[in-house]
């Protein structure tokens, strides 16, 4: 494929940006991305000026170049390796999308079969790891278990620590993508006191997960192909999202040459936060609260606008999307389809839609460009699939695993990668000295 020539208007940018400070002026290179986005390269700023840039929460900072995912928040565009999310959602499977993100191209028939076979081969946990669950209380949050178990994989597969060994990393990647399902399903079975169900080699990725989650030894479990399809869709939509909080965490930890299991275990912890992947769990609690209150969503929209209320419309707003999250659009349509299949449609979907309409007609949300994000409707579907609320963020993690791996791999294989070590502006005490205890106030 021909590399895209930067559009005409960007050629000028390829000259320089100019920084002036006191009587000094510094020219800085401008980097132009595939879609014309531009970045000022400040790699030499401190060496040439003695100054650093300050950008809390990296609101204006690109931490890296990357070829994996493209987001345009203003236009609501999301592409994995250049392919629009809408096409992948309609035509692909999670295993194929995982391969695309990790290896950079849609797999051939042979590549897909080899990758699927590897996922099948690596789905079981070491029996000693299964015993870890005996130590957890039944009330343990499954995200805590997931992070701990993923980290523990590095004890059972120490070859993962050889991060520069391509062969070993191929096996490590397959183990991680595959075992995320098993760890998650086992934590659910532990929480409900049912026997663990082992993976089955004759089932596809998502079917295998559903079987481990919901089948019991006492009777056959009938897999609903529609449900398998919906789960594939949800995992595809969660698979990557460029430099989000948890992916940046994986890159940060991996930049010290920590192994993939340790880096992803850290990413799982970052995803757990209610401002990030934990929001899907919070959305359900919010919708339940609106239902219990009976007063309709308006009251909650007003509450979300009240600064000191501490309440936010969970599942709304996004650091990058200042338009409707393209994933939320797709999930909303899927939620309608799933509801049609259910004998008892979930009233929370209607509450969610009313809440969305109220918010999108309110100037507070319109001015701040706050739209539903990926977490707003996903929980409705997970609930319909029988997945408990405290497992929603685990589902997000299973979906995001290929993205985390792809970014870790891209960084690890980049010979220019250096350990992430940001600077700071110190605002503490000037020089002071130790005061012996008997002389302190
Ligand atoms: C994910 O980065 C990614 O790509 C993440 C993700 C991925 O795929 O990896 O897309 C997944 O994490 C989605 C986001 C899930 N989180 C939530 O749904 C939690 C609720 N939303 C937020 O708290 C918030 O919108 C964030 C955290 C998502 C983004 O926050 P920012 O960019 O730091 O913006 P902000 O908190 O500074 O908000 C800007 C303004 C503020 O008002 P003012 O100070 O300007 O008056 O908007 C308000 C905020 O109070 N605001 C909200 C709001 N979100 C922002 N007000 C009410 N309800 C909300 N949900």
PDB file of C-alpha atoms and ligand atoms in Angstrom, residues 59 71 237-238 240-241 243-247 271 274-277 279 283 304-305 307 311-322 325 327 364-365 368 370 373-375 396 400, ligand 1:
ATOM      1  CA  UNK A  59      -4.323  16.538  28.074  1.00  0.00           C
ATOM      2  CA  UNK A  71      -9.218   7.987  16.814  1.00  0.00           C
ATOM      3  CA  UNK A 237     -15.698  -2.894  20.255  1.00  0.00           C
ATOM      4  CA  UNK A 238     -13.568  -2.931  23.419  1.00  0.00           C
ATOM      5  CA  UNK A 240      -8.355  -1.136  21.558  1.00  0.00           C
ATOM      6  CA  UNK A 241      -8.587   2.614  22.001  1.00  0.00           C
ATOM      7  CA  UNK A 243      -3.426   5.718  24.501  1.00  0.00           C
ATOM      8  CA  UNK A 244      -6.264   5.435  27.061  1.00  0.00           C
ATOM      9  CA  UNK A 245      -5.427   5.280  30.759  1.00  0.00           C
ATOM     10  CA  UNK A 246      -5.003   1.486  31.028  1.00  0.00           C
ATOM     11  CA  UNK A 247      -3.093   1.125  27.743  1.00  0.00           C
ATOM     12  CA  UNK A 271      -9.076  -0.099  33.961  1.00  0.00           C
ATOM     13  CA  UNK A 274     -14.837   4.233  37.822  1.00  0.00           C
ATOM     14  CA  UNK A 275     -13.624   7.005  35.522  1.00  0.00           C
ATOM     15  CA  UNK A 276     -12.331   4.369  33.074  1.00  0.00           C
ATOM     16  CA  UNK A 277     -13.501   0.803  32.533  1.00  0.00           C
ATOM     17  CA  UNK A 279     -17.826   3.061  34.548  1.00  0.00           C
ATOM     18  CA  UNK A 283     -23.832   2.939  34.870  1.00  0.00           C
ATOM     19  CA  UNK A 304     -24.977  15.744  37.378  1.00  0.00           C
ATOM     20  CA  UNK A 305     -24.870  19.454  36.530  1.00  0.00           C
ATOM     21  CA  UNK A 307     -20.794  20.770  40.790  1.00  0.00           C
ATOM     22  CA  UNK A 311     -22.599  12.836  40.996  1.00  0.00           C
ATOM     23  CA  UNK A 312     -21.778  12.304  37.329  1.00  0.00           C
ATOM     24  CA  UNK A 313     -23.763  10.671  34.554  1.00  0.00           C
ATOM     25  CA  UNK A 314     -21.678   7.529  34.360  1.00  0.00           C
ATOM     26  CA  UNK A 315     -21.164   6.335  30.796  1.00  0.00           C
ATOM     27  CA  UNK A 316     -21.257   9.956  29.596  1.00  0.00           C
ATOM     28  CA  UNK A 317     -18.385  12.135  28.460  1.00  0.00           C
ATOM     29  CA  UNK A 318     -14.960  11.301  27.110  1.00  0.00           C
ATOM     30  CA  UNK A 319     -11.478  12.796  27.079  1.00  0.00           C
ATOM     31  CA  UNK A 320     -11.155  12.373  23.322  1.00  0.00           C
ATOM     32  CA  UNK A 321     -14.665  11.960  21.847  1.00  0.00           C
ATOM     33  CA  UNK A 322     -16.400  15.329  21.599  1.00  0.00           C
ATOM     34  CA  UNK A 325     -18.707   7.487  20.683  1.00  0.00           C
ATOM     35  CA  UNK A 327     -18.920   2.213  19.773  1.00  0.00           C
ATOM     36  CA  UNK A 364     -24.804  21.774  30.058  1.00  0.00           C
ATOM     37  CA  UNK A 365     -24.051  18.543  28.183  1.00  0.00           C
ATOM     38  CA  UNK A 368     -19.350  20.415  27.132  1.00  0.00           C
ATOM     39  CA  UNK A 370     -20.737  15.160  26.631  1.00  0.00           C
ATOM     40  CA  UNK A 373     -19.464   6.551  25.633  1.00  0.00           C
ATOM     41  CA  UNK A 374     -18.738   2.843  25.225  1.00  0.00           C
ATOM     42  CA  UNK A 375     -19.780   2.138  28.822  1.00  0.00           C
ATOM     43  CA  UNK A 396     -14.049  -4.913  29.260  1.00  0.00           C
ATOM     44  CA  UNK A 400      -9.082  -4.897  25.727  1.00  0.00           C
TER      45      UNK A 400
HETATM   46  C1  LIG B   1     -13.556   4.860  29.045  1.00  0.00           C
HETATM   47  O1  LIG B   1      -9.650   7.227  27.144  1.00  0.00           O
HETATM   48  C2  LIG B   1     -10.358   6.295  26.618  1.00  0.00           C
HETATM   49  O2  LIG B   1     -10.277   6.026  25.439  1.00  0.00           O
HETATM   50  C3  LIG B   1     -11.231   5.524  27.587  1.00  0.00           C
HETATM   51  C4  LIG B   1     -12.182   4.498  26.968  1.00  0.00           C
HETATM   52  C5  LIG B   1     -11.448   3.330  26.339  1.00  0.00           C
HETATM   53  O3  LIG B   1     -12.016   2.694  25.452  1.00  0.00           O
HETATM   54  O4  LIG B   1     -10.335   3.002  26.835  1.00  0.00           O
HETATM   55  O5  LIG B   1     -12.989   5.107  25.967  1.00  0.00           O
HETATM   56  C6  LIG B   1     -13.090   3.881  28.037  1.00  0.00           C
HETATM   57  O6  LIG B   1     -12.938   5.011  30.057  1.00  0.00           O
HETATM   58  C7  LIG B   1     -14.785   5.681  28.752  1.00  0.00           C
HETATM   59  C8  LIG B   1     -15.087   6.738  29.869  1.00  0.00           C
HETATM   60  C9  LIG B   1     -15.833   6.016  30.994  1.00  0.00           C
HETATM   61  N1  LIG B   1     -16.014   6.945  32.170  1.00  0.00           N
HETATM   62  C10 LIG B   1     -17.202   7.435  32.465  1.00  0.00           C
HETATM   63  O7  LIG B   1     -18.227   7.250  31.807  1.00  0.00           O
HETATM   64  C11 LIG B   1     -17.214   8.246  33.773  1.00  0.00           C
HETATM   65  C12 LIG B   1     -18.017   9.533  33.581  1.00  0.00           C
HETATM   66  N2  LIG B   1     -17.302  10.442  32.675  1.00  0.00           N
HETATM   67  C13 LIG B   1     -16.330  11.245  33.216  1.00  0.00           C
HETATM   68  O8  LIG B   1     -16.038  11.321  34.538  1.00  0.00           O
HETATM   69  C14 LIG B   1     -15.493  12.071  32.245  1.00  0.00           C
HETATM   70  O9  LIG B   1     -16.289  12.449  31.193  1.00  0.00           O
HETATM   71  C15 LIG B   1     -14.237  11.395  31.744  1.00  0.00           C
HETATM   72  C16 LIG B   1     -13.428  10.873  32.870  1.00  0.00           C
HETATM   73  C17 LIG B   1     -14.612  10.273  30.845  1.00  0.00           C
HETATM   74  C18 LIG B   1     -13.434  12.419  30.955  1.00  0.00           C
HETATM   75  O10 LIG B   1     -13.091  13.392  31.839  1.00  0.00           O
HETATM   76  P1  LIG B   1     -12.150  14.648  31.464  1.00  0.00           P
HETATM   77  O11 LIG B   1     -11.748  14.583  30.026  1.00  0.00           O
HETATM   78  O12 LIG B   1     -11.085  14.740  32.492  1.00  0.00           O
HETATM   79  O13 LIG B   1     -13.142  15.864  31.546  1.00  0.00           O
HETATM   80  P2  LIG B   1     -13.540  16.612  32.884  1.00  0.00           P
HETATM   81  O14 LIG B   1     -13.766  15.620  33.997  1.00  0.00           O
HETATM   82  O15 LIG B   1     -12.588  17.714  33.106  1.00  0.00           O
HETATM   83  O16 LIG B   1     -14.976  17.182  32.440  1.00  0.00           O
HETATM   84  C19 LIG B   1     -15.081  18.380  31.661  1.00  0.00           C
HETATM   85  C20 LIG B   1     -16.380  19.032  32.116  1.00  0.00           C
HETATM   86  C21 LIG B   1     -16.420  19.275  33.642  1.00  0.00           C
HETATM   87  O17 LIG B   1     -17.301  20.361  33.878  1.00  0.00           O
HETATM   88  P3  LIG B   1     -16.654  21.897  34.051  1.00  0.00           P
HETATM   89  O18 LIG B   1     -15.522  21.761  35.046  1.00  0.00           O
HETATM   90  O19 LIG B   1     -16.168  22.244  32.646  1.00  0.00           O
HETATM   91  O20 LIG B   1     -17.797  22.716  34.504  1.00  0.00           O
HETATM   92  O21 LIG B   1     -17.488  18.148  31.838  1.00  0.00           O
HETATM   93  C22 LIG B   1     -18.089  17.749  33.066  1.00  0.00           C
HETATM   94  C23 LIG B   1     -17.095  18.027  34.164  1.00  0.00           C
HETATM   95  O22 LIG B   1     -17.764  18.261  35.395  1.00  0.00           O
HETATM   96  N3  LIG B   1     -18.352  16.312  32.926  1.00  0.00           N
HETATM   97  C24 LIG B   1     -19.462  15.709  33.346  1.00  0.00           C
HETATM   98  C25 LIG B   1     -19.316  14.372  32.975  1.00  0.00           C
HETATM   99  N4  LIG B   1     -18.146  14.188  32.358  1.00  0.00           N
HETATM  100  C26 LIG B   1     -17.548  15.398  32.340  1.00  0.00           C
HETATM  101  N5  LIG B   1     -20.550  16.192  33.987  1.00  0.00           N
HETATM  102  C27 LIG B   1     -21.517  15.272  34.269  1.00  0.00           C
HETATM  103  N6  LIG B   1     -21.452  13.951  33.938  1.00  0.00           N
HETATM  104  C28 LIG B   1     -20.366  13.479  33.293  1.00  0.00           C
HETATM  105  N7  LIG B   1     -20.306  12.167  32.969  1.00  0.00           N
END
